[in-house]
Amino acid sequence: MTDCIFCKIARGEIPSRKVYEDEDILAFHDINPLAPVHFMIIPKVHVANLYDGDMSHQAVLGKILGKAGELARSQGLDDGFRLIVNTGRISHQEVYHLHVHILGGPEVLGPMLKR
Ligand code: AMP
Ligand code: ZN
């Protein structure tokens, strides 16, 4: 995907505040943070979201979750954190390149969803 913003970030064509990178995944801080610590982990391969994902993405999705704790610890999230994976219109997904948000910080996060 040539004009996907997260593909461009993954290729280094758009700068990001990097948390971690390897051959399969990239983690970088959200440009508009919703918590004191807010970064996301993306696969370098383009897939729009989990709706479009399939078992061909199993390894990279496993790697993203497998790295989450280490990367959260590297950002000081020792009291816990929340993962959010917005998927499609009803979740208000804005960027259609799969990303796992990691949010945390000193204050307790609000409820998962408003009742
Ligand atoms: P979502 O609603 O789950 O699609 O969230 C997309 C997120 O990407 C938002 O929280 C944006 O602030 C973030 N975002 C958009 N452009 C950039 C960028 N260039 N660098 C870092 N984060 C970005
Ligand atoms: Zn992309």
JSON list of C-alpha atoms and ligand atoms in Angstrom, two decimals:
[
{"chain": "A", "resi": 1, "resn": "MET", "atom": "CA", "xyz": [0.00, 0.00, 0.00]},
{"chain": "A", "resi": 2, "resn": "THR", "atom": "CA", "xyz": [1.80, 3.11, -1.21]},
{"chain": "A", "resi": 3, "resn": "ASP", "atom": "CA", "xyz": [-0.38, 5.85, 0.28]},
{"chain": "A", "resi": 4, "resn": "CYS", "atom": "CA", "xyz": [-1.18, 4.23, 3.64]},
{"chain": "A", "resi": 5, "resn": "ILE", "atom": "CA", "xyz": [0.16, 6.48, 6.41]},
{"chain": "A", "resi": 6, "resn": "PHE", "atom": "CA", "xyz": [1.26, 3.61, 8.67]},
{"chain": "A", "resi": 7, "resn": "CYS", "atom": "CA", "xyz": [2.95, 1.84, 5.75]},
{"chain": "A", "resi": 8, "resn": "LYS", "atom": "CA", "xyz": [4.85, 5.10, 5.18]},
{"chain": "A", "resi": 9, "resn": "ILE", "atom": "CA", "xyz": [5.81, 5.21, 8.86]},
{"chain": "A", "resi": 10, "resn": "ALA", "atom": "CA", "xyz": [6.88, 1.54, 8.68]},
{"chain": "A", "resi": 11, "resn": "ARG", "atom": "CA", "xyz": [9.08, 2.37, 5.65]},
{"chain": "A", "resi": 12, "resn": "GLY", "atom": "CA", "xyz": [10.57, 5.39, 7.45]},
{"chain": "A", "resi": 13, "resn": "GLU", "atom": "CA", "xyz": [9.09, 7.86, 4.93]},
{"chain": "A", "resi": 14, "resn": "ILE", "atom": "CA", "xyz": [7.16, 9.66, 7.68]},
{"chain": "A", "resi": 15, "resn": "PRO", "atom": "CA", "xyz": [8.94, 10.22, 11.00]},
{"chain": "A", "resi": 16, "resn": "SER", "atom": "CA", "xyz": [7.66, 8.67, 14.21]},
{"chain": "A", "resi": 17, "resn": "ARG", "atom": "CA", "xyz": [8.74, 8.53, 17.84]},
{"chain": "A", "resi": 18, "resn": "LYS", "atom": "CA", "xyz": [9.86, 4.95, 17.79]},
{"chain": "A", "resi": 19, "resn": "VAL", "atom": "CA", "xyz": [9.50, 2.61, 20.77]},
{"chain": "A", "resi": 20, "resn": "TYR", "atom": "CA", "xyz": [10.67, -0.58, 19.07]},
{"chain": "A", "resi": 21, "resn": "GLU", "atom": "CA", "xyz": [11.33, -2.00, 15.62]},
{"chain": "A", "resi": 22, "resn": "ASP", "atom": "CA", "xyz": [12.26, -5.32, 14.13]},
{"chain": "A", "resi": 23, "resn": "GLU", "atom": "CA", "xyz": [11.77, -6.93, 10.72]},
{"chain": "A", "resi": 24, "resn": "ASP", "atom": "CA", "xyz": [8.08, -7.65, 11.34]},
{"chain": "A", "resi": 25, "resn": "ILE", "atom": "CA", "xyz": [6.67, -4.99, 13.65]},
{"chain": "A", "resi": 26, "resn": "LEU", "atom": "CA", "xyz": [7.05, -1.35, 14.63]},
{"chain": "A", "resi": 27, "resn": "ALA", "atom": "CA", "xyz": [5.96, 0.39, 17.83]},
{"chain": "A", "resi": 28, "resn": "PHE", "atom": "CA", "xyz": [5.69, 4.19, 17.99]},
{"chain": "A", "resi": 29, "resn": "HIS", "atom": "CA", "xyz": [4.05, 6.85, 20.13]},
{"chain": "A", "resi": 30, "resn": "ASP", "atom": "CA", "xyz": [0.62, 8.11, 19.11]},
{"chain": "A", "resi": 31, "resn": "ILE", "atom": "CA", "xyz": [0.82, 11.65, 17.72]},
{"chain": "A", "resi": 32, "resn": "ASN", "atom": "CA", "xyz": [-2.33, 12.60, 19.66]},
{"chain": "A", "resi": 33, "resn": "PRO", "atom": "CA", "xyz": [-2.01, 10.72, 22.96]},
{"chain": "A", "resi": 34, "resn": "LEU", "atom": "CA", "xyz": [-5.15, 9.84, 24.92]},
{"chain": "A", "resi": 35, "resn": "ALA", "atom": "CA", "xyz": [-3.22, 8.81, 28.05]},
{"chain": "A", "resi": 36, "resn": "PRO", "atom": "CA", "xyz": [0.13, 9.80, 29.62]},
{"chain": "A", "resi": 37, "resn": "VAL", "atom": "CA", "xyz": [1.66, 6.86, 27.76]},
{"chain": "A", "resi": 38, "resn": "HIS", "atom": "CA", "xyz": [0.06, 5.99, 24.44]},
{"chain": "A", "resi": 39, "resn": "PHE", "atom": "CA", "xyz": [1.86, 4.10, 21.75]},
{"chain": "A", "resi": 40, "resn": "MET", "atom": "CA", "xyz": [0.88, 1.53, 19.19]},
{"chain": "A", "resi": 41, "resn": "ILE", "atom": "CA", "xyz": [2.29, -1.59, 17.69]},
{"chain": "A", "resi": 42, "resn": "ILE", "atom": "CA", "xyz": [1.74, -2.29, 14.00]},
{"chain": "A", "resi": 43, "resn": "PRO", "atom": "CA", "xyz": [2.66, -5.10, 11.65]},
{"chain": "A", "resi": 44, "resn": "LYS", "atom": "CA", "xyz": [4.93, -3.91, 8.84]},
{"chain": "A", "resi": 45, "resn": "VAL", "atom": "CA", "xyz": [2.81, -5.84, 6.38]},
{"chain": "A", "resi": 46, "resn": "HIS", "atom": "CA", "xyz": [-0.30, -3.96, 5.35]},
{"chain": "A", "resi": 47, "resn": "VAL", "atom": "CA", "xyz": [-3.56, -5.35, 6.64]},
{"chain": "A", "resi": 48, "resn": "ALA", "atom": "CA", "xyz": [-6.46, -2.97, 7.20]},
{"chain": "A", "resi": 49, "resn": "ASN", "atom": "CA", "xyz": [-7.75, -4.41, 10.49]},
{"chain": "A", "resi": 50, "resn": "LEU", "atom": "CA", "xyz": [-8.67, -7.63, 12.27]},
{"chain": "A", "resi": 51, "resn": "TYR", "atom": "CA", "xyz": [-11.78, -7.97, 10.10]},
{"chain": "A", "resi": 52, "resn": "ASP", "atom": "CA", "xyz": [-9.51, -8.37, 7.08]},
{"chain": "A", "resi": 53, "resn": "GLY", "atom": "CA", "xyz": [-6.93, -10.39, 8.99]},
{"chain": "A", "resi": 54, "resn": "ASP", "atom": "CA", "xyz": [-6.68, -14.15, 8.71]},
{"chain": "A", "resi": 55, "resn": "MET", "atom": "CA", "xyz": [-4.45, -17.00, 9.78]},
{"chain": "A", "resi": 56, "resn": "SER", "atom": "CA", "xyz": [-1.72, -15.81, 7.40]},
{"chain": "A", "resi": 57, "resn": "HIS", "atom": "CA", "xyz": [-1.20, -13.01, 9.95]},
{"chain": "A", "resi": 58, "resn": "GLN", "atom": "CA", "xyz": [-1.00, -15.38, 12.92]},
{"chain": "A", "resi": 59, "resn": "ALA", "atom": "CA", "xyz": [2.75, -15.06, 13.47]},
{"chain": "A", "resi": 60, "resn": "VAL", "atom": "CA", "xyz": [2.91, -11.28, 13.33]},
{"chain": "A", "resi": 61, "resn": "LEU", "atom": "CA", "xyz": [-0.20, -10.87, 15.48]},
{"chain": "A", "resi": 62, "resn": "GLY", "atom": "CA", "xyz": [1.32, -13.25, 18.01]},
{"chain": "A", "resi": 63, "resn": "LYS", "atom": "CA", "xyz": [4.53, -11.26, 17.94]},
{"chain": "A", "resi": 64, "resn": "ILE", "atom": "CA", "xyz": [2.66, -8.01, 18.61]},
{"chain": "A", "resi": 65, "resn": "LEU", "atom": "CA", "xyz": [0.94, -9.47, 21.69]},
{"chain": "A", "resi": 66, "resn": "GLY", "atom": "CA", "xyz": [4.08, -11.29, 22.73]},
{"chain": "A", "resi": 67, "resn": "LYS", "atom": "CA", "xyz": [6.05, -8.03, 22.72]},
{"chain": "A", "resi": 68, "resn": "ALA", "atom": "CA", "xyz": [3.34, -5.96, 24.43]},
{"chain": "A", "resi": 69, "resn": "GLY", "atom": "CA", "xyz": [4.48, -6.62, 27.99]},
{"chain": "A", "resi": 70, "resn": "GLU", "atom": "CA", "xyz": [8.16, -5.95, 27.30]},
{"chain": "A", "resi": 71, "resn": "LEU", "atom": "CA", "xyz": [7.37, -2.71, 25.48]},
{"chain": "A", "resi": 72, "resn": "ALA", "atom": "CA", "xyz": [4.90, -1.61, 28.17]},
{"chain": "A", "resi": 73, "resn": "ARG", "atom": "CA", "xyz": [7.55, -2.26, 30.83]},
{"chain": "A", "resi": 74, "resn": "SER", "atom": "CA", "xyz": [10.05, -0.22, 28.78]},
{"chain": "A", "resi": 75, "resn": "GLN", "atom": "CA", "xyz": [7.62, 2.71, 29.03]},
{"chain": "A", "resi": 76, "resn": "GLY", "atom": "CA", "xyz": [7.14, 2.30, 32.79]},
{"chain": "A", "resi": 77, "resn": "LEU", "atom": "CA", "xyz": [3.62, 0.87, 32.69]},
{"chain": "A", "resi": 78, "resn": "ASP", "atom": "CA", "xyz": [4.16, -1.19, 35.83]},
{"chain": "A", "resi": 79, "resn": "ASP", "atom": "CA", "xyz": [0.63, -0.64, 37.18]},
{"chain": "A", "resi": 80, "resn": "GLY", "atom": "CA", "xyz": [-0.99, -2.05, 34.08]},
{"chain": "A", "resi": 81, "resn": "PHE", "atom": "CA", "xyz": [-2.16, -0.89, 30.71]},
{"chain": "A", "resi": 82, "resn": "ARG", "atom": "CA", "xyz": [-4.94, -1.34, 28.18]},
{"chain": "A", "resi": 83, "resn": "LEU", "atom": "CA", "xyz": [-4.83, -2.64, 24.64]},
{"chain": "A", "resi": 84, "resn": "ILE", "atom": "CA", "xyz": [-7.34, -1.30, 22.13]},
{"chain": "A", "resi": 85, "resn": "VAL", "atom": "CA", "xyz": [-7.74, -2.58, 18.59]},
{"chain": "A", "resi": 86, "resn": "ASN", "atom": "CA", "xyz": [-10.32, -0.47, 16.82]},
{"chain": "A", "resi": 87, "resn": "THR", "atom": "CA", "xyz": [-11.83, -2.36, 13.92]},
{"chain": "A", "resi": 88, "resn": "GLY", "atom": "CA", "xyz": [-14.07, -0.76, 11.34]},
{"chain": "A", "resi": 89, "resn": "ARG", "atom": "CA", "xyz": [-16.70, 1.93, 11.30]},
{"chain": "A", "resi": 90, "resn": "ILE", "atom": "CA", "xyz": [-18.49, 1.25, 14.57]},
{"chain": "A", "resi": 91, "resn": "SER", "atom": "CA", "xyz": [-15.20, 1.39, 16.49]},
{"chain": "A", "resi": 92, "resn": "HIS", "atom": "CA", "xyz": [-14.27, 4.76, 14.93]},
{"chain": "A", "resi": 93, "resn": "GLN", "atom": "CA", "xyz": [-11.18, 3.28, 13.30]},
{"chain": "A", "resi": 94, "resn": "GLU", "atom": "CA", "xyz": [-9.38, 6.20, 11.64]},
{"chain": "A", "resi": 95, "resn": "VAL", "atom": "CA", "xyz": [-6.29, 4.60, 10.15]},
{"chain": "A", "resi": 96, "resn": "TYR", "atom": "CA", "xyz": [-6.97, 1.48, 8.11]},
{"chain": "A", "resi": 97, "resn": "HIS", "atom": "CA", "xyz": [-3.66, -0.24, 8.84]},
{"chain": "A", "resi": 98, "resn": "LEU", "atom": "CA", "xyz": [-4.02, -2.64, 11.77]},
{"chain": "A", "resi": 99, "resn": "HIS", "atom": "CA", "xyz": [-2.65, -1.20, 15.00]},
{"chain": "A", "resi": 100, "resn": "VAL", "atom": "CA", "xyz": [-2.77, -2.21, 18.64]},
{"chain": "A", "resi": 101, "resn": "HIS", "atom": "CA", "xyz": [-2.97, 0.82, 20.93]},
{"chain": "A", "resi": 102, "resn": "ILE", "atom": "CA", "xyz": [-1.25, 0.51, 24.32]},
{"chain": "A", "resi": 103, "resn": "LEU", "atom": "CA", "xyz": [-2.42, 3.05, 26.88]},
{"chain": "A", "resi": 104, "resn": "GLY", "atom": "CA", "xyz": [-1.36, 3.61, 30.45]},
{"chain": "A", "resi": 105, "resn": "GLY", "atom": "CA", "xyz": [0.23, 5.97, 32.91]},
{"chain": "A", "resi": 106, "resn": "PRO", "atom": "CA", "xyz": [0.01, 6.91, 36.56]},
{"chain": "A", "resi": 107, "resn": "GLU", "atom": "CA", "xyz": [-3.74, 7.50, 36.67]},
{"chain": "A", "resi": 108, "resn": "VAL", "atom": "CA", "xyz": [-6.27, 4.72, 36.55]},
{"chain": "A", "resi": 109, "resn": "LEU", "atom": "CA", "xyz": [-7.81, 4.54, 33.11]},
{"chain": "A", "resi": 110, "resn": "GLY", "atom": "CA", "xyz": [-11.53, 5.10, 32.81]},
{"chain": "A", "resi": 111, "resn": "PRO", "atom": "CA", "xyz": [-13.99, 2.27, 32.30]},
{"chain": "A", "resi": 112, "resn": "MET", "atom": "CA", "xyz": [-13.52, 0.17, 29.21]},
{"chain": "A", "resi": 113, "resn": "LEU", "atom": "CA", "xyz": [-16.73, 1.54, 27.71]},
{"chain": "A", "resi": 114, "resn": "LYS", "atom": "CA", "xyz": [-19.48, 3.83, 28.97]},
{"chain": "A", "resi": 115, "resn": "ARG", "atom": "CA", "xyz": [-22.51, 1.83, 30.11]},
{"chain": "B", "resi": 1, "resn": "AMP", "atom": "P1", "xyz": [-7.70, 4.52, 15.31]},
{"chain": "B", "resi": 1, "resn": "AMP", "atom": "O1", "xyz": [-8.87, 5.38, 15.64]},
{"chain": "B", "resi": 1, "resn": "AMP", "atom": "O2", "xyz": [-7.62, 3.29, 16.15]},
{"chain": "B", "resi": 1, "resn": "AMP", "atom": "O3", "xyz": [-7.60, 4.24, 13.83]},
{"chain": "B", "resi": 1, "resn": "AMP", "atom": "O4", "xyz": [-6.43, 5.36, 15.74]},
{"chain": "B", "resi": 1, "resn": "AMP", "atom": "C1", "xyz": [-5.51, 5.92, 14.86]},
{"chain": "B", "resi": 1, "resn": "AMP", "atom": "C2", "xyz": [-4.48, 6.63, 15.71]},
{"chain": "B", "resi": 1, "resn": "AMP", "atom": "O5", "xyz": [-3.39, 6.98, 14.89]},
{"chain": "B", "resi": 1, "resn": "AMP", "atom": "C3", "xyz": [-4.99, 7.91, 16.36]},
{"chain": "B", "resi": 1, "resn": "AMP", "atom": "O6", "xyz": [-4.90, 7.77, 17.78]},
{"chain": "B", "resi": 1, "resn": "AMP", "atom": "C4", "xyz": [-4.04, 8.98, 15.83]},
{"chain": "B", "resi": 1, "resn": "AMP", "atom": "O7", "xyz": [-3.69, 9.94, 16.79]},
{"chain": "B", "resi": 1, "resn": "AMP", "atom": "C5", "xyz": [-2.84, 8.15, 15.40]},
{"chain": "B", "resi": 1, "resn": "AMP", "atom": "N1", "xyz": [-2.02, 8.73, 14.34]},
{"chain": "B", "resi": 1, "resn": "AMP", "atom": "C6", "xyz": [-2.44, 9.23, 13.15]},
{"chain": "B", "resi": 1, "resn": "AMP", "atom": "N2", "xyz": [-1.39, 9.67, 12.43]},
{"chain": "B", "resi": 1, "resn": "AMP", "atom": "C7", "xyz": [-0.28, 9.43, 13.18]},
{"chain": "B", "resi": 1, "resn": "AMP", "atom": "C8", "xyz": [1.12, 9.65, 12.98]},
{"chain": "B", "resi": 1, "resn": "AMP", "atom": "N3", "xyz": [1.59, 10.22, 11.86]},
{"chain": "B", "resi": 1, "resn": "AMP", "atom": "N4", "xyz": [1.97, 9.29, 13.96]},
{"chain": "B", "resi": 1, "resn": "AMP", "atom": "C9", "xyz": [1.51, 8.74, 15.10]},
{"chain": "B", "resi": 1, "resn": "AMP", "atom": "N5", "xyz": [0.21, 8.48, 15.34]},
{"chain": "B", "resi": 1, "resn": "AMP", "atom": "C10", "xyz": [-0.68, 8.83, 14.40]},
{"chain": "B", "resi": 2, "resn": "ZN", "atom": "ZN", "xyz": [-0.57, 0.19, 5.53]}
]
